[in-house]
Amino acid sequence: MIRTGVSVLGWGLLVAGVLASAALLVLRLVTELHTWHHSVIAAATFIPLLWIPVLVGCVGLILVLRAWWRLLGAAVLVVAMTVFAWPLLPPGEREPYPIAVGSTLTVLSLNLQYGSADLDEVEQLIAPDVDVLALQEYTPGFEEQLAGAGILDQFPHQLGSADTDASGSMLLSRTPVELAARAEGTRFENLIATTTVDGTDWHLGVIHTVPPQMGADVWTDDAAAVGRLAEPFHEENLLLVGDFNAIDQHHTMRELTAGGELHDLEARREGDGLGWHPTWPAGARIPAFARIDHALASDGVIGGVSRFETVTGSDHKALLVEVAART
């Protein structure tokens, strides 16, 4: 009787694990499926968690097999977990970044969640070396808080808009900024500005594309508009930061980086531990599992995301991005 119960449990875990693993593998390989429906996009968000159904299936296999055959199941489990764990391990010895001679650019990016992010915690992240703040879901109320705290005096050059809904996006800079381009047809504001820091010219974009629940077609169109926005500046020192509402494996992010003109900056330094840095949902009852906040750069830009910080009141982690122009 006990053996029968174990076998039933094993078959249940095996079938569930295999089906879930197969579904995520298909979504990973055939990204065009993501454009069908917002539920498919949501399912694809779990691609980085593929190891979970694989683990479930391997455990089910071990329970189904008998005697020495269980060693085979255990071997499959060990191999599978090694394959999935390997990319998450800290990298070996490599050249630190930035590796350029000259000035660097430091940007703090954060989705404020309708301007409800805790101002004191945001202020603690604004170190003297932060050159630009790239804020999404920027509201008039949060702007008043920044002014009251004297932060707007530190960043007197501003470009973007404040809105009571999620559409406000703002660049706050210590150095003068000028509008280079603004995306057309996006639900939220997406723009690229030019600025000069210590003699180096930069094209800096604040990005906020729509979430998939607003419709797969709108989600896809928004990302395509961001691609068109960035295209004229691929040969410049271009940095795009913000809430892309897509993980690396989603169709829209694949399309943005497919040509090689833009690359997703490394999200870790040597010795930082695990290489997986999900940014959403932050501060929720469930742990963050999706990295939908990114820093994309042109080929002439090197660097990475040096810190991921949780800010009370926001469901996104803040990104501190440090870059330099390649020499």
PDB file of N, CA and C in Angstrom, residues 5 96 275 284:
ATOM      1  N   GLY A   5       1.245   4.189  -2.905  1.00  0.00           N
ATOM      2  CA  GLY A   5       1.109   5.624  -2.684  1.00  0.00           C
ATOM      3  C   GLY A   5       2.321   6.396  -3.171  1.00  0.00           C
ATOM      4  N   PRO A  96      37.967  43.680 -14.136  1.00  0.00           N
ATOM      5  CA  PRO A  96      36.873  44.448 -13.539  1.00  0.00           C
ATOM      6  C   PRO A  96      36.420  45.549 -14.486  1.00  0.00           C
ATOM      7  N   GLY A 275      24.473  35.052  -9.566  1.00  0.00           N
ATOM      8  CA  GLY A 275      24.390  35.932 -10.719  1.00  0.00           C
ATOM      9  C   GLY A 275      22.979  36.236 -11.166  1.00  0.00           C
ATOM     10  N   ALA A 284       7.337  42.433  -1.715  1.00  0.00           N
ATOM     11  CA  ALA A 284       6.051  41.739  -1.692  1.00  0.00           C
ATOM     12  C   ALA A 284       6.130  40.505  -0.797  1.00  0.00           C
TER      13      ALA A 284
END
